[in-house]
Amino acid sequence: MAKKHPGFCALCGEYFDDLSFEHIPPRSAFNKFSARAVSGKDFIGKTTVPWDLKHLPYDNLQRGMGKYSLCSVCNSTAGVWYVKEYKKISHIFVEALAQITSADFPQCIEIKEMYPLRFIKQVICMFCSVNNQESLRAYNMAEQEISLQDNPLVQMMIESKKSLYQASKLVDELRRFVLDKNASGLDSKKFKVCMYVTKSSLHKLNGLSSVMKIENNTFSISSEISTFPLGFILYFNPTEDLEYKGVDITNFANCNYDDIASVRMPVFVYEMNTWVPLDYRTKAEIQKGINEAEDFLNNR
Ligand SMILES: [Zn+2]
């Protein structure tokens, strides 16, 4: 008998004995073939370079990359409303990528006719699956009092933990946005959705994470989905002073379901060689970092 996947649907929130598989990205958007899913906890300290996953334990996903995260009704409804547009845009970017090398990639791409709201809702739908109730349980702690610490690094870690908890409470707003076909507008104080292009064959589905910059004691809270050819970063409670990657497409959410627009946008092509959130270093840059760390340790 086929294995069942019980759990709470990442969109309607109801409990089901057997959830359906959501392809991330959609099957029709270059996700038809089997994939090997490696869990984050298996990476750390187990590989010499982060793009070499050959020797790590993996789940063989025969259907492609994705997750048993949606009930069949939500899965097929979102499929009918949003997937077609996502597929179309993915194919436009693949055609553009095929014609040129990343070095001379045009600064802008023009998409003649698109449905911006349908596209961004598919993106948000994927983020809901990645951040389903089961994944968010890790942050489900009572809101902690921030005790003042002398050490700014410790202080930043406490604040970042609290921010992760607060962000986990915002995901319900995203679910409602996707579930209502006609809902438009995302609160830009709470959410920023950025997009980039990648040629990498590594797919990355990162749930809520805090990325800290130790040099200036700042951090950002985000979730990231990196797939070929498009990658997305969903920032939570974005502040103006942080540096954001990719092109901001949050405004797509302000359109109506049937609005068609011609969109001209800058294109950012990133490399994706590690599991680390928001890390777009080339292999050479990563190797240089590894060598420097080893030199440092050897010369202590
Ligand atoms: Zn559902």
Short mmCIF file of C-alpha atoms and ligand atoms in Angstrom, two decimals:
data_model
loop_
_atom_site.label_atom_id
_atom_site.label_comp_id
_atom_site.label_asym_id
_atom_site.label_seq_id
_atom_site.Cartn_x
_atom_site.Cartn_y
_atom_site.Cartn_z
CA MET A 1 0.00 0.00 0.00
CA ALA A 2 1.29 3.45 -0.87
CA LYS A 3 2.67 5.44 2.03
CA LYS A 4 0.35 8.13 3.37
CA HIS A 5 1.41 11.64 4.21
CA PRO A 6 -0.82 12.95 6.98
CA GLY A 7 -0.61 16.58 8.06
CA PHE A 8 -2.04 20.07 7.90
CA CYS A 9 -2.58 21.58 4.47
CA ALA A 10 -0.18 24.49 3.96
CA LEU A 11 -2.98 26.63 2.46
CA CYS A 12 -6.36 25.90 4.08
CA GLY A 13 -4.79 24.74 7.36
CA GLU A 14 -7.11 21.72 7.72
CA TYR A 15 -5.80 18.32 8.81
CA PHE A 16 -5.78 15.50 6.23
CA ASP A 17 -4.87 11.82 6.46
CA ASP A 18 -3.06 12.04 3.18
CA LEU A 19 -1.70 15.27 1.70
CA SER A 20 -0.97 15.61 -1.99
CA PHE A 21 2.43 16.33 -3.46
CA GLU A 22 3.10 19.89 -4.49
CA HIS A 23 5.80 20.30 -7.12
CA ILE A 24 8.12 23.17 -6.27
CA PRO A 25 8.47 24.68 -8.83
CA PRO A 26 5.41 23.42 -10.75
CA ARG A 27 5.94 20.25 -12.74
CA SER A 28 5.42 22.12 -16.01
CA ALA A 29 8.15 24.60 -15.08
CA PHE A 30 11.18 22.33 -15.51
CA ASN A 31 10.42 19.99 -12.62
CA LYS A 32 9.39 16.74 -14.30
CA PHE A 33 12.33 14.54 -13.45
CA SER A 34 13.28 12.71 -10.30
CA ALA A 35 15.31 14.66 -7.78
CA ARG A 36 17.49 13.83 -4.80
CA ALA A 37 16.48 15.75 -1.70
CA VAL A 38 19.22 16.22 0.87
CA SER A 39 18.33 17.53 4.29
CA GLY A 40 20.07 20.59 5.73
CA LYS A 41 21.15 18.79 8.87
CA ASP A 42 23.18 16.38 6.75
CA PHE A 43 25.31 19.06 5.11
CA ILE A 44 27.15 20.62 7.95
CA GLY A 45 30.68 19.35 8.30
CA LYS A 46 30.06 16.43 5.95
CA THR A 47 31.34 17.70 2.63
CA THR A 48 34.62 19.18 1.53
CA VAL A 49 32.91 21.66 -0.80
CA PRO A 50 29.23 22.60 -0.42
CA TRP A 51 28.17 21.74 -3.99
CA ASP A 52 29.38 18.14 -3.68
CA LEU A 53 26.36 16.23 -2.37
CA LYS A 54 27.27 12.84 -3.83
CA HIS A 55 28.02 11.05 -0.57
CA LEU A 56 25.16 12.47 1.52
CA PRO A 57 22.01 10.54 2.43
CA TYR A 58 19.03 11.56 0.28
CA ASP A 59 15.37 10.96 -0.40
CA ASN A 60 14.70 9.96 -3.96
CA LEU A 61 11.81 12.13 -5.18
CA GLN A 62 10.61 10.27 -8.25
CA ARG A 63 8.06 12.92 -9.12
CA GLY A 64 10.45 15.85 -8.98
CA MET A 65 11.28 18.43 -6.35
CA GLY A 66 8.53 19.29 -3.91
CA LYS A 67 6.69 18.41 -0.75
CA TYR A 68 3.58 16.62 0.48
CA SER A 69 2.13 19.86 1.73
CA LEU A 70 -1.31 20.56 0.22
CA CYS A 71 -4.71 18.91 0.34
CA SER A 72 -5.87 17.80 -3.09
CA VAL A 73 -8.48 20.57 -3.33
CA CYS A 74 -5.99 23.38 -2.56
CA ASN A 75 -3.39 21.80 -4.81
CA SER A 76 -5.66 21.58 -7.83
CA THR A 77 -7.27 24.99 -7.18
CA ALA A 78 -3.91 26.76 -6.98
CA GLY A 79 -2.87 24.78 -10.03
CA VAL A 80 -5.79 26.08 -12.06
CA TRP A 81 -5.47 29.69 -10.87
CA TYR A 82 -1.73 30.32 -10.85
CA VAL A 83 0.48 27.60 -12.32
CA LYS A 84 -0.01 28.40 -16.00
CA GLU A 85 1.36 31.90 -15.57
CA TYR A 86 4.37 30.68 -13.59
CA LYS A 87 5.12 28.13 -16.30
CA LYS A 88 4.94 30.81 -19.00
CA ILE A 89 7.34 33.17 -17.22
CA SER A 90 9.80 30.36 -16.42
CA HIS A 91 9.94 29.41 -20.08
CA ILE A 92 10.55 33.03 -21.11
CA PHE A 93 13.54 33.21 -18.76
CA VAL A 94 14.95 29.88 -19.95
CA GLU A 95 14.79 31.07 -23.55
CA ALA A 96 16.56 34.29 -22.58
CA LEU A 97 19.23 32.37 -20.66
CA ALA A 98 19.86 29.99 -23.55
CA GLN A 99 20.73 32.78 -25.94
CA ILE A 100 23.42 34.46 -23.94
CA THR A 101 26.05 33.87 -21.31
CA SER A 102 25.62 35.28 -17.83
CA ALA A 103 28.45 37.73 -18.50
CA ASP A 104 26.51 39.57 -21.15
CA PHE A 105 23.03 38.96 -19.83
CA PRO A 106 20.96 42.03 -20.62
CA GLN A 107 20.36 44.36 -17.76
CA CYS A 108 16.64 44.21 -18.39
CA ILE A 109 14.10 41.80 -19.73
CA GLU A 110 10.74 42.77 -21.14
CA ILE A 111 7.77 40.49 -20.74
CA LYS A 112 5.14 41.67 -23.14
CA GLU A 113 2.00 40.32 -21.52
CA MET A 114 1.79 38.78 -18.13
CA TYR A 115 -0.58 38.35 -15.22
CA PRO A 116 1.55 39.72 -12.36
CA LEU A 117 -0.85 38.74 -9.57
CA ARG A 118 -1.17 35.13 -10.74
CA PHE A 119 2.59 34.81 -11.00
CA ILE A 120 3.36 36.16 -7.52
CA LYS A 121 0.58 34.07 -5.97
CA GLN A 122 2.18 30.92 -7.31
CA VAL A 123 5.46 32.09 -5.77
CA ILE A 124 3.77 32.75 -2.42
CA CYS A 125 1.98 29.40 -2.64
CA MET A 126 5.37 27.68 -2.89
CA PHE A 127 6.61 29.65 0.12
CA CYS A 128 3.54 28.52 2.10
CA SER A 129 4.43 24.90 1.33
CA VAL A 130 8.05 25.36 2.29
CA ASN A 131 6.92 27.06 5.51
CA ASN A 132 4.04 24.73 6.38
CA GLN A 133 2.85 24.27 9.94
CA GLU A 134 5.21 21.40 10.58
CA SER A 135 8.24 23.45 9.51
CA LEU A 136 7.15 26.46 11.54
CA ARG A 137 6.80 24.44 14.72
CA ALA A 138 10.53 24.92 15.27
CA TYR A 139 9.87 28.61 15.99
CA ASN A 140 6.75 27.98 18.01
CA MET A 141 7.94 29.18 21.37
CA ALA A 142 6.37 31.63 23.75
CA GLU A 143 7.43 35.11 22.79
CA GLN A 144 10.53 35.73 24.80
CA GLU A 145 11.38 38.81 26.76
CA ILE A 146 14.55 40.31 25.42
CA SER A 147 17.00 40.62 28.23
CA LEU A 148 19.66 43.22 27.66
CA GLN A 149 23.04 41.75 27.02
CA ASP A 150 26.41 43.43 27.14
CA ASN A 151 27.66 41.35 24.27
CA PRO A 152 26.21 42.79 21.02
CA LEU A 153 26.58 39.48 19.23
CA VAL A 154 24.57 37.61 21.87
CA GLN A 155 22.04 40.43 21.85
CA MET A 156 21.70 40.15 18.07
CA MET A 157 21.16 36.39 18.30
CA ILE A 158 18.37 36.84 20.85
CA GLU A 159 16.71 39.49 18.71
CA SER A 160 17.02 37.36 15.59
CA LYS A 161 15.36 34.42 17.37
CA LYS A 162 12.50 36.67 18.39
CA SER A 163 12.19 37.99 14.84
CA LEU A 164 12.02 34.44 13.48
CA TYR A 165 9.13 33.75 15.83
CA GLN A 166 7.35 36.94 14.75
CA ALA A 167 7.88 36.08 11.07
CA SER A 168 6.44 32.59 11.60
CA LYS A 169 3.22 34.28 12.76
CA LEU A 170 2.95 36.21 9.47
CA VAL A 171 2.73 33.15 7.23
CA ASP A 172 -1.04 32.84 7.87
CA GLU A 173 -1.50 36.17 6.10
CA LEU A 174 0.24 34.71 3.05
CA ARG A 175 -1.98 31.62 3.10
CA ARG A 176 -5.09 33.80 3.05
CA PHE A 177 -3.64 35.83 0.18
CA VAL A 178 -3.15 32.69 -1.94
CA LEU A 179 -6.47 31.08 -0.98
CA ASP A 180 -8.50 34.07 -2.13
CA LYS A 181 -8.07 34.29 -5.89
CA ASN A 182 -9.11 37.95 -5.94
CA ALA A 183 -7.16 39.21 -2.91
CA SER A 184 -4.63 41.80 -3.91
CA GLY A 185 -1.91 43.75 -2.10
CA LEU A 186 0.79 42.63 0.28
CA ASP A 187 1.84 44.80 3.20
CA SER A 188 5.31 45.96 2.16
CA LYS A 189 6.22 46.59 5.80
CA LYS A 190 5.80 42.87 6.46
CA PHE A 191 6.84 41.27 3.18
CA LYS A 192 9.27 41.86 0.35
CA VAL A 193 9.46 39.36 -2.50
CA CYS A 194 12.60 39.44 -4.65
CA MET A 195 13.44 37.39 -7.72
CA TYR A 196 16.64 36.37 -9.46
CA VAL A 197 17.74 34.09 -12.24
CA THR A 198 20.03 31.11 -11.85
CA LYS A 199 21.47 28.46 -14.14
CA SER A 200 22.25 26.17 -11.24
CA SER A 201 20.86 22.65 -11.19
CA LEU A 202 20.88 22.63 -7.39
CA HIS A 203 17.45 23.38 -6.01
CA LYS A 204 17.10 24.93 -2.61
CA LEU A 205 13.99 25.14 -0.44
CA ASN A 206 14.96 27.08 2.66
CA GLY A 207 12.40 27.73 5.36
CA LEU A 208 12.55 30.76 7.62
CA SER A 209 16.15 31.65 8.34
CA SER A 210 18.05 34.46 9.93
CA VAL A 211 21.10 35.66 8.04
CA MET A 212 23.42 37.65 10.28
CA LYS A 213 26.12 40.08 9.33
CA ILE A 214 28.57 40.02 12.17
CA GLU A 215 30.59 42.96 10.83
CA ASN A 216 27.76 45.43 11.50
CA ASN A 217 25.51 43.47 13.88
CA THR A 218 22.54 43.28 11.54
CA PHE A 219 20.36 40.41 10.46
CA SER A 220 17.55 39.74 8.01
CA ILE A 221 14.77 37.17 8.19
CA SER A 222 13.96 35.41 4.96
CA SER A 223 12.90 32.21 3.27
CA GLU A 224 14.39 31.22 -0.06
CA ILE A 225 13.36 29.04 -2.97
CA SER A 226 16.03 28.60 -5.57
CA THR A 227 15.14 26.55 -8.63
CA PHE A 228 16.10 26.59 -12.28
CA PRO A 229 15.65 29.15 -13.82
CA LEU A 230 14.12 31.34 -11.11
CA GLY A 231 14.97 31.95 -7.50
CA PHE A 232 12.95 33.87 -4.92
CA ILE A 233 13.64 35.44 -1.58
CA LEU A 234 10.77 36.29 0.74
CA TYR A 235 11.97 38.82 3.32
CA PHE A 236 9.93 39.26 6.49
CA ASN A 237 9.55 42.64 8.21
CA PRO A 238 12.10 44.21 5.85
CA THR A 239 13.78 47.37 7.06
CA GLU A 240 15.09 50.08 4.75
CA ASP A 241 18.70 49.92 5.84
CA LEU A 242 19.30 46.31 4.78
CA GLU A 243 20.78 45.35 1.45
CA TYR A 244 18.41 43.16 -0.59
CA LYS A 245 19.26 40.73 -3.35
CA GLY A 246 17.41 40.31 -6.64
CA VAL A 247 14.67 42.46 -8.12
CA ASP A 248 11.75 43.45 -5.91
CA ILE A 249 8.50 42.07 -7.37
CA THR A 250 6.28 42.73 -4.31
CA ASN A 251 4.28 45.24 -6.37
CA PHE A 252 2.97 42.42 -8.57
CA ALA A 253 0.64 41.75 -5.64
CA ASN A 254 -1.13 45.08 -6.23
CA CYS A 255 -2.63 43.93 -9.54
CA ASN A 256 -5.99 42.26 -9.89
CA TYR A 257 -6.41 38.64 -10.94
CA ASP A 258 -7.28 39.50 -14.56
CA ASP A 259 -4.88 42.45 -14.95
CA ILE A 260 -2.45 42.00 -17.83
CA ALA A 261 0.74 44.06 -17.82
CA SER A 262 3.88 44.51 -19.86
CA VAL A 263 6.73 44.27 -17.42
CA ARG A 264 10.27 45.46 -17.92
CA MET A 265 12.56 44.53 -15.08
CA PRO A 266 16.24 44.30 -14.28
CA VAL A 267 17.70 40.82 -14.28
CA PHE A 268 20.05 39.49 -11.66
CA VAL A 269 21.82 36.24 -12.51
CA TYR A 270 23.20 34.52 -9.42
CA GLU A 271 25.24 31.42 -8.90
CA MET A 272 23.90 28.91 -6.42
CA ASN A 273 26.50 26.56 -5.07
CA THR A 274 25.66 26.22 -1.40
CA TRP A 275 22.78 25.43 0.91
CA VAL A 276 23.47 28.62 2.86
CA PRO A 277 20.62 31.16 2.53
CA LEU A 278 21.45 34.24 0.43
CA ASP A 279 24.86 32.89 -0.55
CA TYR A 280 25.56 33.43 -4.24
CA ARG A 281 29.32 33.08 -4.30
CA THR A 282 31.00 31.38 -7.23
CA LYS A 283 32.75 28.07 -6.62
CA ALA A 284 36.10 29.88 -6.81
CA GLU A 285 35.03 32.38 -4.16
CA ILE A 286 33.81 29.61 -1.86
CA GLN A 287 37.02 27.63 -2.34
CA LYS A 288 39.05 30.75 -1.53
CA GLY A 289 37.03 31.19 1.68
CA ILE A 290 37.61 27.56 2.65
CA ASN A 291 41.36 27.90 2.02
CA GLU A 292 41.56 31.07 4.09
CA ALA A 293 39.71 29.44 6.99
CA GLU A 294 42.04 26.44 6.85
CA ASP A 295 45.12 28.70 6.81
CA PHE A 296 43.75 30.58 9.79
CA LEU A 297 43.18 27.37 11.75
CA ASN A 298 46.57 25.93 10.81
CA ASN A 299 48.44 29.07 11.84
CA ARG A 300 46.79 29.64 15.19
ZN ZN B 1 -6.11 22.66 1.71
#
